[in-house]
Coordinates of C-alpha atoms in Angstrom, one line a residue:
K1 CA -1.8 -54.5 -18.6
K2 CA 0.9 -54.7 -15.9
E3 CA 3.3 -52.9 -18.3
K4 CA 0.8 -50.1 -18.7
T5 CA 0.3 -49.8 -14.9
D6 CA 4.0 -49.7 -14.3
R7 CA 4.4 -47.0 -17.0
Q8 CA 1.8 -44.8 -15.4
T9 CA 3.4 -45.1 -12.0
M10 CA 6.9 -44.5 -13.4
I11 CA 5.9 -41.5 -15.5
K12 CA 4.1 -39.8 -12.6
S13 CA 7.3 -40.2 -10.4
L14 CA 9.7 -39.3 -13.2
S15 CA 7.8 -36.1 -14.1
S16 CA 8.3 -34.8 -10.6
I17 CA 12.0 -35.7 -10.7
L18 CA 12.5 -33.9 -14.1
V19 CA 11.0 -30.7 -12.7
I20 CA 14.0 -30.6 -10.3
T21 CA 16.9 -32.3 -12.1
V22 CA 16.3 -31.4 -15.8
G23 CA 14.4 -28.2 -15.1
I24 CA 11.3 -28.8 -17.2
S25 CA 8.3 -26.6 -16.5
R26 CA 5.4 -27.9 -14.3
T27 CA 3.2 -27.5 -17.4
D28 CA 5.3 -30.0 -19.3
A29 CA 5.3 -32.3 -16.2
A30 CA 1.5 -32.2 -16.1
W31 CA 1.3 -32.9 -19.9
M32 CA 3.7 -35.8 -19.4
Q33 CA 1.5 -37.4 -16.7
N34 CA -1.7 -36.9 -18.7
V35 CA -0.2 -38.5 -21.8
G36 CA 1.2 -41.3 -19.7
Y37 CA -2.2 -42.1 -18.3
S38 CA -3.8 -42.1 -21.8
T39 CA -5.4 -45.3 -23.0
R40 CA -4.4 -44.6 -26.6
S41 CA -1.5 -46.5 -28.2
T42 CA 2.0 -45.0 -28.5
T43 CA 1.5 -44.8 -32.3
A44 CA -1.7 -42.8 -31.8
L45 CA 0.0 -40.5 -29.3
R46 CA 2.8 -39.8 -31.7
Q47 CA 0.3 -39.2 -34.5
S48 CA -1.7 -36.9 -32.3
N49 CA 1.4 -34.9 -31.2
T50 CA 2.5 -34.6 -34.9
N51 CA -0.8 -33.3 -36.0
S52 CA -0.9 -30.9 -33.1
V53 CA 2.5 -29.5 -33.9
E54 CA 1.7 -29.2 -37.6
S55 CA -1.6 -27.5 -37.0
S56 CA -0.4 -25.0 -34.4
E57 CA 3.1 -24.6 -35.7
K58 CA 4.2 -24.5 -32.1
V59 CA 8.0 -24.6 -31.4
Y60 CA 8.9 -26.7 -28.4
S61 CA 12.1 -26.2 -26.4
R62 CA 14.7 -28.9 -26.1
R63 CA 13.4 -29.7 -22.7
S64 CA 9.9 -30.2 -23.9
I65 CA 11.1 -32.4 -26.7
L66 CA 13.0 -34.5 -24.2
V67 CA 9.9 -35.0 -22.1
R68 CA 7.9 -36.1 -25.1
S69 CA 10.6 -38.5 -26.1
I70 CA 10.8 -40.1 -22.6
I71 CA 7.2 -41.2 -22.6
S72 CA 7.7 -43.5 -25.6
L73 CA 10.5 -45.4 -23.8
P74 CA 9.9 -48.8 -22.2
V75 CA 9.7 -48.8 -18.4
S76 CA 12.9 -50.8 -18.1
A77 CA 14.7 -48.1 -20.2
I78 CA 13.3 -45.3 -17.9
L79 CA 14.5 -47.2 -14.8
S80 CA 18.0 -47.7 -16.1
S81 CA 18.3 -44.0 -16.9
I82 CA 17.6 -42.9 -13.3
T83 CA 20.5 -42.8 -10.8
L84 CA 19.4 -42.5 -7.2
P85 CA 21.7 -41.2 -4.5
T86 CA 23.2 -43.8 -2.2
E87 CA 23.8 -41.5 0.7
P88 CA 21.4 -39.2 2.6
S89 CA 21.1 -35.7 1.3
N90 CA 22.5 -32.7 3.2
A91 CA 20.0 -30.3 1.8
G92 CA 18.9 -29.2 5.3
T93 CA 15.9 -29.3 7.5
F94 CA 13.2 -26.8 8.3
T95 CA 12.4 -25.6 11.9
P96 CA 8.8 -25.2 13.0
G97 CA 9.1 -21.5 12.2
G98 CA 10.2 -22.3 8.6
T99 CA 14.0 -21.6 9.0
L100 CA 16.2 -23.8 6.9
V101 CA 19.1 -25.2 8.9
D102 CA 21.9 -27.6 8.0
R103 CA 21.7 -29.6 11.2
E104 CA 19.4 -32.0 13.1
V105 CA 16.1 -30.6 14.3
G106 CA 14.2 -32.0 17.3
V107 CA 12.5 -31.3 20.6
T108 CA 15.4 -32.7 22.6
V109 CA 18.3 -31.7 20.3
G110 CA 20.6 -29.7 22.6
N111 CA 19.1 -30.8 25.8
A112 CA 18.3 -34.4 26.5
E113 CA 16.2 -33.4 29.5
A114 CA 13.8 -31.4 27.5
S115 CA 10.2 -32.6 27.5
K116 CA 9.5 -35.3 24.9
S117 CA 5.8 -34.4 25.0
R118 CA 6.4 -31.2 22.9
K119 CA 4.9 -31.7 19.5
V120 CA 7.3 -31.3 16.6
D121 CA 5.3 -28.4 15.2
N122 CA 5.3 -26.7 18.6
S123 CA 1.5 -26.6 18.6
N124 CA 0.9 -27.8 22.2
V125 CA 2.8 -25.1 24.1
L126 CA 1.7 -21.9 25.8
F127 CA 3.9 -19.5 23.7
N128 CA 4.2 -20.9 20.1
Q129 CA 7.1 -18.6 19.1
D130 CA 10.0 -19.7 21.3
N131 CA 13.5 -20.9 20.9
Y132 CA 12.5 -24.3 19.4
F133 CA 10.1 -22.6 17.0
K134 CA 12.9 -20.5 15.5
F135 CA 15.9 -22.7 15.8
G136 CA 14.4 -26.2 15.9
A137 CA 16.4 -27.2 19.0
A138 CA 16.1 -27.3 22.8
A139 CA 18.1 -24.9 25.0
P140 CA 20.6 -25.8 27.7
W141 CA 19.9 -25.2 31.4
I142 CA 21.4 -22.0 32.8
E143 CA 23.2 -22.3 36.1
P144 CA 22.3 -19.7 38.8
D145 CA 24.0 -16.3 38.1
S146 CA 25.8 -17.7 35.0
T147 CA 26.5 -15.3 32.2
E148 CA 27.9 -17.8 29.7
F149 CA 24.6 -18.3 28.0
P150 CA 23.2 -16.4 26.4
K151 CA 26.3 -14.3 25.5
T152 CA 24.5 -11.0 25.6
M153 CA 21.2 -9.5 26.8
P154 CA 19.1 -7.0 24.8
F155 CA 19.1 -3.4 25.9
V156 CA 15.8 -2.4 27.5
L157 CA 15.2 0.8 29.5
S158 CA 15.4 0.4 33.2
Q159 CA 12.1 2.1 33.7
Q160 CA 10.4 -0.5 31.5
R161 CA 12.0 -3.3 33.5
Y162 CA 11.0 -1.6 36.8
D163 CA 7.4 -1.3 35.7
A164 CA 7.2 -4.9 34.6
L165 CA 8.8 -6.3 37.8
K166 CA 6.4 -4.2 39.9
K167 CA 3.4 -5.4 38.0
Y168 CA 4.2 -9.1 37.6
G169 CA 6.9 -9.9 40.1
D170 CA 4.7 -11.1 43.0
R171 CA 2.5 -13.1 40.7
V172 CA 5.5 -14.8 39.2
K173 CA 6.9 -15.8 42.6
A174 CA 3.5 -17.2 43.7
G175 CA 3.2 -19.2 40.5
V176 CA 6.7 -20.6 40.9
Q177 CA 5.9 -21.6 44.4
A178 CA 2.8 -23.4 43.2
V179 CA 4.9 -25.4 40.8
V180 CA 7.5 -26.3 43.5
S181 CA 4.7 -27.4 45.9
L182 CA 3.7 -30.1 43.4
E183 CA 6.3 -32.2 45.1
D184 CA 3.9 -32.8 48.0
D185 CA 1.2 -34.0 45.6
I186 CA 3.7 -36.4 43.9
K187 CA 4.9 -37.9 47.2
A188 CA 1.3 -38.3 48.3
G189 CA 0.6 -40.3 45.1
N190 CA -1.7 -37.6 43.7
Y191 CA 0.4 -36.6 40.7
A192 CA -2.4 -37.6 38.3
S193 CA -4.8 -35.1 39.8
V194 CA -2.6 -32.0 40.0
P195 CA -4.2 -28.9 38.3
N196 CA -3.7 -28.6 34.5
S197 CA -0.8 -26.7 33.0
D198 CA -3.1 -23.8 32.1
D199 CA -4.3 -23.3 35.6
P200 CA -3.8 -19.6 36.6
K201 CA -2.2 -20.7 39.9
Y202 CA 1.0 -21.4 38.0
A203 CA 1.0 -17.8 36.6
L204 CA 2.8 -19.0 33.4
R205 CA 1.3 -16.2 31.4
P206 CA 2.6 -13.5 33.8
L207 CA 6.0 -15.2 33.5
G208 CA 5.7 -14.5 29.8
L209 CA 4.6 -10.9 30.3
L210 CA 7.5 -10.3 32.6
A211 CA 9.9 -11.6 30.1
N212 CA 8.4 -9.3 27.5
G213 CA 9.1 -6.3 29.7
F214 CA 12.7 -7.4 30.4
L215 CA 13.8 -8.8 27.1
G216 CA 12.0 -6.9 24.4
S217 CA 10.8 -3.4 23.4
E218 CA 9.5 -1.5 20.5
N219 CA 13.0 -0.9 19.3
T220 CA 14.3 -4.4 19.7
G221 CA 11.1 -6.3 18.7
T222 CA 11.0 -10.0 19.6
T223 CA 14.6 -10.9 20.5
N224 CA 16.3 -14.3 20.5
E225 CA 16.6 -13.9 24.3
L226 CA 12.9 -13.4 24.6
L227 CA 12.3 -16.5 22.6
L228 CA 14.7 -18.4 24.9
A229 CA 12.9 -17.2 28.0
R230 CA 9.6 -18.4 26.4
W231 CA 11.2 -21.8 25.8
Y232 CA 11.9 -22.2 29.5
I233 CA 8.3 -21.2 30.3
N234 CA 6.9 -23.7 27.8
E235 CA 9.1 -26.4 29.4
I236 CA 7.4 -25.7 32.8
Y237 CA 4.1 -25.9 31.0
L238 CA 4.9 -29.2 29.4
R239 CA 6.4 -30.7 32.5
I240 CA 3.3 -30.0 34.6
G241 CA 1.4 -32.0 31.9
D242 CA 4.1 -34.7 32.1
I243 CA 3.6 -35.0 35.9
R244 CA -0.2 -35.5 35.4
N245 CA 0.4 -38.1 32.7
S246 CA 3.1 -40.0 34.6
S247 CA 2.5 -43.6 35.6
N248 CA 4.7 -43.6 38.6
E249 CA 6.3 -41.4 41.2
K250 CA 9.8 -41.6 39.7
D251 CA 8.8 -40.2 36.4
S252 CA 6.7 -37.5 38.1
M253 CA 9.7 -36.4 40.2
A254 CA 11.9 -36.3 37.1
A255 CA 9.4 -34.1 35.3
L256 CA 9.3 -31.8 38.4
E257 CA 13.1 -31.6 38.5
A258 CA 13.2 -30.5 34.9
A259 CA 10.5 -27.9 35.6
K260 CA 12.7 -26.5 38.4
K261 CA 15.7 -26.3 36.2
S262 CA 13.5 -24.4 33.7
I263 CA 12.5 -22.0 36.5
N264 CA 16.1 -21.4 37.6
S265 CA 17.2 -20.8 33.9
Y266 CA 14.4 -18.3 33.5
Y267 CA 15.4 -16.6 36.8
A268 CA 19.1 -16.5 35.7
M269 CA 18.2 -14.6 32.6
L270 CA 16.1 -12.0 34.3
N271 CA 18.4 -11.6 37.3
R272 CA 21.2 -10.5 34.8
V273 CA 19.1 -7.4 34.0
I274 CA 17.7 -6.7 37.5
T275 CA 19.8 -3.8 38.8
N276 CA 19.4 -1.8 42.0
K277 CA 17.3 0.7 40.1
V278 CA 14.9 -2.1 38.9
G279 CA 14.4 -4.1 42.1
N280 CA 15.4 -7.2 44.0
K281 CA 16.7 -10.3 42.2
F282 CA 14.7 -13.6 42.2
E283 CA 15.7 -16.3 44.6
Y284 CA 16.6 -19.6 42.9
I285 CA 14.8 -22.9 43.5
T286 CA 16.7 -25.6 45.4
L287 CA 17.1 -28.7 43.3

């Protein structure tokens, strides 16, 4: 009875392996499992297969014959024929957006200060499609007025940038100030009762709309730079939640500092494309 159970388990696993390694069809794999689970004896199976072949005069491929031969082997023989890899495979890893990459994927890969509360499938952020969604990695902080990262910025008409800044600029500044003012709540020990991340006072959606007007257009579509700006906004969103969920003032302040770095990184990107024709550049947050 144990031999029968072992055979059933082994055949189920082996059929999946053969689909990949030998190249058998999934139909043959299903046939293999069904036969492996049968309560009939091996002799009866062979007789049934012989009768079926003779009656239908069906010609099986070499791979099909191989499959039908394997099921008659003892479990020990099947085990000895399988060679498993001794080292991890370098086949690659998928990002949340479905891109296959040949490197590590993770919410803090590329930036150890990125929020660890981000879900691996990116389902708990404000803007689902961001830098992590596409590349499976965090982004580095951008120093004020730095042009080292990203290397280039997408071309967007100055009129579009002007209109976006005029419409959302003041709301963005007010929202950023609301985030910065959380320091007073933290020092007062009220970090657990600060407003939720989706509170309109933080104006995180206007931050996203402003980024849309600065870093994308009908001609460019959703650019990598726009995804990057969204990642910084999402980090602010997550860090406000981290402040609320902190158990002490030290962790709350660390979350706020990371949120400030996200704000400055966001500002650094937008300031690169704010010319005299567009308006005044944003003032960075003091860390």
